[in-house]
Each structure stands twice: as structure tokens, then as C-alpha cells.
């Protein structure tokens, strides 16, 4: 069999082809406390103003500003406290001349009052207090509707539900949240050289690290996933396995078997499934043989069997597909810029993605490789918090250059100094 | 009762006081596939070399480089294929003069051979192939131990377990992973003005948004947490509730009740518990009245009842405490720099933290407020992916200034353009 010729596609175009498939998850409802990290499937409007009433931002006294005009250090002005309301209470009194109502943070400003004096600005007596300066009309009042008004569009369909989104939904009384279902993922590591993690080593074999790694990457996105038994290099059973996985899941990720070797069955599997291959070669290192196909309205990701390539393929191709299925507006990885702290003298025709460590040193963001970085490397992935992007076609990259960096880790874990 | 005077502590010192308490979670073992986002409790060493044997990084033919020396376009050199091994197989043959073994990516290089020719560099015949260029000794061979050698320290105690860490642990056959237990969290929203999310609104009252928000922030860190019933402003039952929560959890987070008002019972609760108050005033806006205490070897966080202050308090103070308890080396938030896209003309004696949106526009990182940004604001939190840090004591901050930014969201959800 002649070696198949494949045309490499630029990375950006490859990602574009994936999201352009526009495969959409169905809309479901989840309870508010389960909604974290879903994507909103509907616009959300404010069911009332925030604040709902003129309220006090401080603990203090509500009074009429006109009664404070003559207050000074030499001429303290006294007020009678006619009521005392806790948070959530509403005063039934109307504030008159030289009168005040003791009021808590967040409480409604009572009728008649048009300013709030902070507790710290008073000297308290028995049922009274004095102040030493005048207050303006509307001073220390949070006005009804100043943040949001009833009917305002406050959250948008396609928005990621973070902790703040949950606070907003709670504020407006939303208990069941319309979201896009999370796609379920089948993970199939292929290769007769693979052993399970608990297996004793055998000559020529290695343990399957891609399966657990891809499962962890799915878990980071809260995706339900099933890890299948390691698939031996056998065409018939491979077709059967992938067919079965495709029936039960929305996405099938295989690792290994994507190259041009005699035991790389992915191309034949895609053919058997009548899959539409979006691409089978990308102008990148590592992972140039990454293959993505669509069959029965579902994605098939053929990631490399090399761990570093597999990891990079997931970050670059699987994540945008998942976010796209889940209806997210923002589907692409965060890119920041950093100063390169190492030399890459070898020119590379293809864009190169390097597992790396980005550090903010208080003055600038710097980045360096996270260790031994061949396509087959595994340890450097564990020590990386980002992927460095080195454009292809250049004469190499030198220390001091500014390079793009894709952040892959929740950064809060990654640093050891602050403020 | 006179108003209590409190001395504000700089934010950095406040964080320092928290982590200096050095409260440590116990060590447990979890299965590999449950270990994501834990912190390693022991150093991990390589149980074997990677690669374990000299291996081929490509599909191709293993041969003796000495036999290729005279190859050229005009003088193709032919090799006899004496064996054909799949991945995981080991050839029992020894490669002799003008002989080769067909070999797959990742397979062991057979005895006698010292170079690998890629499939794409050959013209195949029947049981033979020709090449048109010489190959060097060791060309296309990944050497035993070139990435890692047996006994090498590959993962460190205190390291965050990410997907790459899991791949490394799988590679070396670790099925049970020593980690620090995740602290469990009790969440108590306090305030008689609070209603549950499903409640109908009443005059003067608002729905409890801090409880669900803090639960979501805990969930982001995979912390087990219990949300208690809304606590009314009543001292006796408040003491009882917090005491009970402290018995059953490693961390108690209350929201509200931390100020100096008549119904702010936190100070009295801490006294009743004989708690050591680390600080009760921080030189920051919002959230200056944030209080952190330690009792019975457990943290008590008194966060503000204002949503923006509550959120900021969790990010700044609770997270480092949690990561510290879990034994993480890196405990502090990721800071990056961005160009300010708005004016903040008002000087502020305190450091100011603003819920904000950071965007990488392909050239630089920019940042702007995420919306209406008072301490009581809630909608802006949902639209933020970071907290902008504006140092205190300045004359205000102008558009174009470079400011520090604390990233709060997994950035992969937040952007809409790549490559």
C-alpha cells in the first residue's frame, strides 16, 4: 500500500473547520446549584430593579439633609432617634425636622429622609446623636435601579455560568436554569503496545497515559465521559468499538493510530463509518497527524498517541468543539503575551506548540519550556501551565522575543507571590 | 455601645497572616482517576526510564547507518526487510548488512540497527525498499532515558495535580495517589433581610445571592461544602449555628454581619468561640470589614454581605487558605498586567479591587470594569473574568496606565478569537 499523501492545514483553519460544523447540544434545565460551568441557553432579564428601593450602604442614621446645614465642629447639631430598624425591616415612621431613624446596611431609607449619616460620623446619646458637619441631599443613598432596572437584559444566551452568574440568577429568583447539555465523551486509547496503569511492564510495551490524561481534561470541563478498554491494533474490532462508542456518546476521542503506519487504522475506521474527515494533517508540531471527522452529527477526534501531541490536540481542537456544542460565545483559548526566556534556534516550517511555564515576576510575564519537550514527552506536561506558540517559517526564536502563550491551567494554583 | 475602632491592615499582610497559621489537612490516598485538582502529598520518583528502551519516533525501517553511506538520487540503495513488528512487539532478529526491520512509532529499535528511516523517505518493493540519501548513526532514535531516568524526582510534594500530572502517574503505574484532604466548608449567609432564592420578594428584603455564589466558588475548587439555612440576626442562635458548623467542617464562611452595626454579631460570635481574630479590617475597597479568625484549628471567614466585596474576599483570602491547607506550594492568585481602558479619577486611600474584563486583542492585554461596580453590585461579577488592582494612595488612575490584574476565570471560556 503506498504511503498516503496528506496536505497540512494551518491550525487556525483547522479550528475553524471544527466549529463551522455547528453541532449543537440540546437545551435542558438544571437547578441553580448545578449550573456552574454550563453555558446559558437563554437570555436572562432582571425581574426587578437593583436596588429594589432606595437603600443605605452603611450602618447609620437616615435624616433630612436640610437639618444638617448648620452643623460644624463648634456647633454640633442634635437629632432625635424616632425609630430603629434592622436589616429587612421597613420603618413605618416619616422622618421630620431634627429627627432620624437608625438604619442598617442594606435597609430601605424611610420616608422623609434624603441622606444617611454613617455611625462613625456621630456621637451617640440616649435616643439621640449629634453630628459636626452638613450632609448633602442624596448623600450615602443607593438609589432604586441604579445598578439594574426591571426588564434589563442582564445575562446573555451563550454566556458561561460562573459564580457571579449564579449570584445574579439567585438575586432574581431563578431556580431552574436553561442551559445547553454537556456532550458526553467516549475515550478510546488504541495501540497493542499499551498496558493499563495497574499492569506490570512487559518488553516493548508502555502504560496507557493518554486515556487517564484525556479523562482528566474532560473532567476539567465537567464533561461526562467513559473510558473504554484499550483497543488492540485490529481493524474489525476497532470499527466495532468506535461504532458502539459513537452510538452512546456525542464525541469519540481516540488516541494513537492516526499516522500512516500499517497498524494505523483510523483512516479505515472513518471510511467504514462514512465519516466526513475535516482534516487529517495540521501544519503544527507536535500532533501534525491529528485527525478530526464528523459522523452521524457527532465529532470524532483522532488525537496522536504521543502524550504531548495528544494534550495539545485536546486543548486546541477538542475544547473549542465542546464549547461550540455547548453554545458558548467564547470558544477559544485565552492568549497572553510573554517574554521568551530560552532560545529556539532551529527553524521549523510548522507552527510549534511547546508545553511551558508562564510566570509573572511582578514586572512582566515570562515563559520558558516546562522540560524535555519532544512529542512523546509526558513529564513536561505536568509541569506546564501554558502552551507557548512559536510561529512557523521563521529563523528560530531567541531569548527576549515576545511570544504568544495559551494559558491551560487555572492560574490561581500556579504562583507563589502576591501583593 | 461606642463604635469599635479598627485598624486597617494592608492586603498583603492580611493574606500573610492567614497562610502563616499553617493549618494542614491530613494526608489521604485517592485513586488516580479521582486525583485531579488535589495537591500531591509526597514526592514522586520515576519507576523506570522514559523511554524504557531505544525506540522509533516514526513509522519506518530500522537499519544500520553504515549501509546507507553511498545512497543518493542516482544511486538508490536497497534493503531487505527481514522482520515486521507492530507496536508493543519486539523483534527477535538481529539486523545485518543491507537488512532492515519494518518498525512502528514507539516500537523498540531491534538489535544491530542504529538508525530509523521514515516510511515517507522510502520507495517500497516486495520485501524490500530503497532510499536515496545517507542516514547518520542514531538518526531518528529516541534514546532510553533521554526524557527521564529511573529514580529521578519527577513530581514534587505540594504540586497541583493537573491532567499532565495524571499522565505521568499513569506512566509510572501509580494507581493510588497520596494527596492532602480537601477541607470541607460550611456556608452561612446571615441577615434578617435575606430570602431564599425560591421565595417571593417582601418589602425591605432581598434574595440571598452570596450563599449560592460562595457555594459555586467552593465547587470551582472541588471543595465539599454545606449551605446552612439563612441565619437571622439573633446572637444566641448565631453562636449556636456557627459552633455547630465548626464541629462539622474545616472552614466556616459567613457572609454579612461583619460591620459595626447593632445587628453585626460576628465580633461577639468570635468572642464566644474564643477565636483568635487575625484581622477585622483590611485596607481595601470593597470589603474593608472582612474578618478572618481561627478557632479550634479551623478558619472562620467573615465575608462582607455585599456581593462584590464577598466575591473579592473569597478570591483574596479564602483561596490562599484552602490551597495552604491542601499543602500547595503555589497558593496565590495569578497576576498579569494590562492596559487600563478607563479613567478612575477619584483618589482612594485604600487599594481598590474592581471586577473587570481582561481581553487580549492580539497585541496587548487590556482591562476595563465589568459594569456598575459598587460594593453591593452583583451583575458585574457575572461579566468579569478578573479583578483589577488599583493601588491606594495615588491621585487616581488614567486610561493607558498599566495595572495589575488578578485572573479569576479559567480563561478558555472567555475569548472569541485565536490564531
JSON list of N, CA and C in Angstrom, two decimals, chain A residues 74-108:
[
{"chain": "A", "resi": 74, "resn": "UNK", "atom": "N", "xyz": [-17.88, 73.44, 65.93]},
{"chain": "A", "resi": 74, "resn": "UNK", "atom": "CA", "xyz": [-18.25, 74.31, 67.05]},
{"chain": "A", "resi": 74, "resn": "UNK", "atom": "C", "xyz": [-19.75, 74.28, 67.33]},
{"chain": "A", "resi": 75, "resn": "UNK", "atom": "N", "xyz": [-20.48, 73.75, 66.39]},
{"chain": "A", "resi": 75, "resn": "UNK", "atom": "CA", "xyz": [-21.93, 73.79, 66.54]},
{"chain": "A", "resi": 75, "resn": "UNK", "atom": "C", "xyz": [-22.53, 72.43, 66.17]},
{"chain": "A", "resi": 76, "resn": "UNK", "atom": "N", "xyz": [-22.33, 71.46, 67.02]},
{"chain": "A", "resi": 76, "resn": "UNK", "atom": "CA", "xyz": [-22.85, 70.12, 66.75]},
{"chain": "A", "resi": 76, "resn": "UNK", "atom": "C", "xyz": [-24.38, 70.19, 66.74]},
{"chain": "A", "resi": 77, "resn": "UNK", "atom": "N", "xyz": [-24.95, 69.52, 65.78]},
{"chain": "A", "resi": 77, "resn": "UNK", "atom": "CA", "xyz": [-26.41, 69.53, 65.65]},
{"chain": "A", "resi": 77, "resn": "UNK", "atom": "C", "xyz": [-26.94, 68.19, 66.14]},
{"chain": "A", "resi": 78, "resn": "UNK", "atom": "N", "xyz": [-28.03, 68.24, 66.90]},
{"chain": "A", "resi": 78, "resn": "UNK", "atom": "CA", "xyz": [-28.57, 67.04, 67.53]},
{"chain": "A", "resi": 78, "resn": "UNK", "atom": "C", "xyz": [-29.82, 66.54, 66.80]},
{"chain": "A", "resi": 79, "resn": "UNK", "atom": "N", "xyz": [-29.95, 65.23, 66.78]},
{"chain": "A", "resi": 79, "resn": "UNK", "atom": "CA", "xyz": [-31.13, 64.60, 66.17]},
{"chain": "A", "resi": 79, "resn": "UNK", "atom": "C", "xyz": [-31.77, 63.62, 67.16]},
{"chain": "A", "resi": 80, "resn": "UNK", "atom": "N", "xyz": [-33.10, 63.58, 67.09]},
{"chain": "A", "resi": 80, "resn": "UNK", "atom": "CA", "xyz": [-33.87, 62.62, 67.88]},
{"chain": "A", "resi": 80, "resn": "UNK", "atom": "C", "xyz": [-34.05, 61.31, 67.11]},
{"chain": "A", "resi": 81, "resn": "UNK", "atom": "N", "xyz": [-33.74, 60.21, 67.72]},
{"chain": "A", "resi": 81, "resn": "UNK", "atom": "CA", "xyz": [-33.91, 58.93, 67.03]},
{"chain": "A", "resi": 81, "resn": "UNK", "atom": "C", "xyz": [-35.34, 58.43, 67.26]},
{"chain": "A", "resi": 82, "resn": "UNK", "atom": "N", "xyz": [-36.15, 58.42, 66.19]},
{"chain": "A", "resi": 82, "resn": "UNK", "atom": "CA", "xyz": [-37.57, 58.09, 66.35]},
{"chain": "A", "resi": 82, "resn": "UNK", "atom": "C", "xyz": [-37.88, 56.64, 66.03]},
{"chain": "A", "resi": 83, "resn": "UNK", "atom": "N", "xyz": [-36.92, 55.95, 65.41]},
{"chain": "A", "resi": 83, "resn": "UNK", "atom": "CA", "xyz": [-37.16, 54.53, 65.09]},
{"chain": "A", "resi": 83, "resn": "UNK", "atom": "C", "xyz": [-35.81, 53.86, 64.91]},
{"chain": "A", "resi": 84, "resn": "UNK", "atom": "N", "xyz": [-35.83, 52.55, 64.90]},
{"chain": "A", "resi": 84, "resn": "UNK", "atom": "CA", "xyz": [-34.61, 51.76, 64.90]},
{"chain": "A", "resi": 84, "resn": "UNK", "atom": "C", "xyz": [-34.94, 50.49, 64.12]},
{"chain": "A", "resi": 85, "resn": "UNK", "atom": "N", "xyz": [-34.44, 50.41, 62.90]},
{"chain": "A", "resi": 85, "resn": "UNK", "atom": "CA", "xyz": [-34.84, 49.25, 62.09]},
{"chain": "A", "resi": 85, "resn": "UNK", "atom": "C", "xyz": [-33.65, 48.36, 61.76]},
{"chain": "A", "resi": 86, "resn": "UNK", "atom": "N", "xyz": [-33.88, 47.07, 61.84]},
{"chain": "A", "resi": 86, "resn": "UNK", "atom": "CA", "xyz": [-32.87, 46.09, 61.47]},
{"chain": "A", "resi": 86, "resn": "UNK", "atom": "C", "xyz": [-32.91, 45.87, 59.97]},
{"chain": "A", "resi": 87, "resn": "UNK", "atom": "N", "xyz": [-31.94, 45.11, 59.46]},
{"chain": "A", "resi": 87, "resn": "UNK", "atom": "CA", "xyz": [-31.93, 44.77, 58.05]},
{"chain": "A", "resi": 87, "resn": "UNK", "atom": "C", "xyz": [-33.20, 43.99, 57.74]},
{"chain": "A", "resi": 88, "resn": "UNK", "atom": "N", "xyz": [-33.83, 44.31, 56.61]},
{"chain": "A", "resi": 88, "resn": "UNK", "atom": "CA", "xyz": [-35.05, 43.61, 56.22]},
{"chain": "A", "resi": 88, "resn": "UNK", "atom": "C", "xyz": [-36.30, 44.24, 56.78]},
{"chain": "A", "resi": 89, "resn": "UNK", "atom": "N", "xyz": [-36.15, 45.10, 57.79]},
{"chain": "A", "resi": 89, "resn": "UNK", "atom": "CA", "xyz": [-37.31, 45.81, 58.33]},
{"chain": "A", "resi": 89, "resn": "UNK", "atom": "C", "xyz": [-37.57, 47.06, 57.51]},
{"chain": "A", "resi": 90, "resn": "UNK", "atom": "N", "xyz": [-38.79, 47.55, 57.58]},
{"chain": "A", "resi": 90, "resn": "UNK", "atom": "CA", "xyz": [-39.12, 48.82, 56.94]},
{"chain": "A", "resi": 90, "resn": "UNK", "atom": "C", "xyz": [-39.75, 49.71, 58.00]},
{"chain": "A", "resi": 91, "resn": "UNK", "atom": "N", "xyz": [-39.27, 50.95, 58.11]},
{"chain": "A", "resi": 91, "resn": "UNK", "atom": "CA", "xyz": [-39.84, 51.86, 59.11]},
{"chain": "A", "resi": 91, "resn": "UNK", "atom": "C", "xyz": [-41.20, 52.35, 58.65]},
{"chain": "A", "resi": 92, "resn": "UNK", "atom": "N", "xyz": [-42.13, 52.43, 59.60]},
{"chain": "A", "resi": 92, "resn": "UNK", "atom": "CA", "xyz": [-43.46, 52.98, 59.27]},
{"chain": "A", "resi": 92, "resn": "UNK", "atom": "C", "xyz": [-43.52, 54.46, 59.58]},
{"chain": "A", "resi": 93, "resn": "UNK", "atom": "N", "xyz": [-42.45, 54.99, 60.17]},
{"chain": "A", "resi": 93, "resn": "UNK", "atom": "CA", "xyz": [-42.43, 56.40, 60.55]},
{"chain": "A", "resi": 93, "resn": "UNK", "atom": "C", "xyz": [-42.02, 57.29, 59.35]},
{"chain": "A", "resi": 94, "resn": "UNK", "atom": "N", "xyz": [-42.40, 58.53, 59.42]},
{"chain": "A", "resi": 94, "resn": "UNK", "atom": "CA", "xyz": [-41.92, 59.52, 58.46]},
{"chain": "A", "resi": 94, "resn": "UNK", "atom": "C", "xyz": [-40.96, 60.44, 59.21]},
{"chain": "A", "resi": 95, "resn": "UNK", "atom": "N", "xyz": [-39.78, 60.63, 58.64]},
{"chain": "A", "resi": 95, "resn": "UNK", "atom": "CA", "xyz": [-38.75, 61.42, 59.33]},
{"chain": "A", "resi": 95, "resn": "UNK", "atom": "C", "xyz": [-39.07, 62.92, 59.22]},
{"chain": "A", "resi": 96, "resn": "UNK", "atom": "N", "xyz": [-39.18, 63.60, 60.37]},
{"chain": "A", "resi": 96, "resn": "UNK", "atom": "CA", "xyz": [-39.49, 65.03, 60.39]},
{"chain": "A", "resi": 96, "resn": "UNK", "atom": "C", "xyz": [-38.27, 65.84, 60.80]},
{"chain": "A", "resi": 97, "resn": "UNK", "atom": "N", "xyz": [-38.48, 67.11, 61.12]},
{"chain": "A", "resi": 97, "resn": "UNK", "atom": "CA", "xyz": [-37.41, 68.05, 61.46]},
{"chain": "A", "resi": 97, "resn": "UNK", "atom": "C", "xyz": [-36.59, 67.56, 62.65]},
{"chain": "A", "resi": 98, "resn": "UNK", "atom": "N", "xyz": [-35.28, 67.56, 62.49]},
{"chain": "A", "resi": 98, "resn": "UNK", "atom": "CA", "xyz": [-34.32, 67.12, 63.53]},
{"chain": "A", "resi": 98, "resn": "UNK", "atom": "C", "xyz": [-34.60, 65.70, 64.02]},
{"chain": "A", "resi": 99, "resn": "UNK", "atom": "N", "xyz": [-35.23, 64.91, 63.18]},
{"chain": "A", "resi": 99, "resn": "UNK", "atom": "CA", "xyz": [-35.49, 63.51, 63.52]},
{"chain": "A", "resi": 99, "resn": "UNK", "atom": "C", "xyz": [-34.61, 62.61, 62.67]},
{"chain": "A", "resi": 100, "resn": "UNK", "atom": "N", "xyz": [-34.43, 61.38, 63.15]},
{"chain": "A", "resi": 100, "resn": "UNK", "atom": "CA", "xyz": [-33.62, 60.41, 62.39]},
{"chain": "A", "resi": 100, "resn": "UNK", "atom": "C", "xyz": [-34.08, 59.00, 62.73]},
{"chain": "A", "resi": 101, "resn": "UNK", "atom": "N", "xyz": [-33.80, 58.10, 61.80]},
{"chain": "A", "resi": 101, "resn": "UNK", "atom": "CA", "xyz": [-34.10, 56.68, 62.02]},
{"chain": "A", "resi": 101, "resn": "UNK", "atom": "C", "xyz": [-32.79, 55.92, 61.96]},
{"chain": "A", "resi": 102, "resn": "UNK", "atom": "N", "xyz": [-32.52, 55.13, 62.99]},
{"chain": "A", "resi": 102, "resn": "UNK", "atom": "CA", "xyz": [-31.34, 54.28, 62.99]},
{"chain": "A", "resi": 102, "resn": "UNK", "atom": "C", "xyz": [-31.56, 53.20, 61.94]},
{"chain": "A", "resi": 103, "resn": "UNK", "atom": "N", "xyz": [-30.56, 53.01, 61.07]},
{"chain": "A", "resi": 103, "resn": "UNK", "atom": "CA", "xyz": [-30.76, 52.17, 59.88]},
{"chain": "A", "resi": 103, "resn": "UNK", "atom": "C", "xyz": [-29.53, 51.29, 59.65]},
{"chain": "A", "resi": 104, "resn": "UNK", "atom": "N", "xyz": [-29.76, 50.09, 59.15]},
{"chain": "A", "resi": 104, "resn": "UNK", "atom": "CA", "xyz": [-28.65, 49.16, 58.94]},
{"chain": "A", "resi": 104, "resn": "UNK", "atom": "C", "xyz": [-28.26, 49.12, 57.46]},
{"chain": "A", "resi": 105, "resn": "UNK", "atom": "N", "xyz": [-27.06, 48.66, 57.18]},
{"chain": "A", "resi": 105, "resn": "UNK", "atom": "CA", "xyz": [-26.60, 48.49, 55.80]},
{"chain": "A", "resi": 105, "resn": "UNK", "atom": "C", "xyz": [-27.64, 47.69, 55.02]},
{"chain": "A", "resi": 106, "resn": "UNK", "atom": "N", "xyz": [-28.05, 48.21, 53.89]},
{"chain": "A", "resi": 106, "resn": "UNK", "atom": "CA", "xyz": [-28.97, 47.48, 53.03]},
{"chain": "A", "resi": 106, "resn": "UNK", "atom": "C", "xyz": [-30.44, 47.75, 53.31]},
{"chain": "A", "resi": 107, "resn": "UNK", "atom": "N", "xyz": [-30.73, 48.47, 54.40]},
{"chain": "A", "resi": 107, "resn": "UNK", "atom": "CA", "xyz": [-32.13, 48.72, 54.73]},
{"chain": "A", "resi": 107, "resn": "UNK", "atom": "C", "xyz": [-32.70, 49.87, 53.89]},
{"chain": "A", "resi": 108, "resn": "UNK", "atom": "N", "xyz": [-34.03, 49.88, 53.75]},
{"chain": "A", "resi": 108, "resn": "UNK", "atom": "CA", "xyz": [-34.70, 50.91, 52.97]},
{"chain": "A", "resi": 108, "resn": "UNK", "atom": "C", "xyz": [-34.66, 52.24, 53.72]}
]
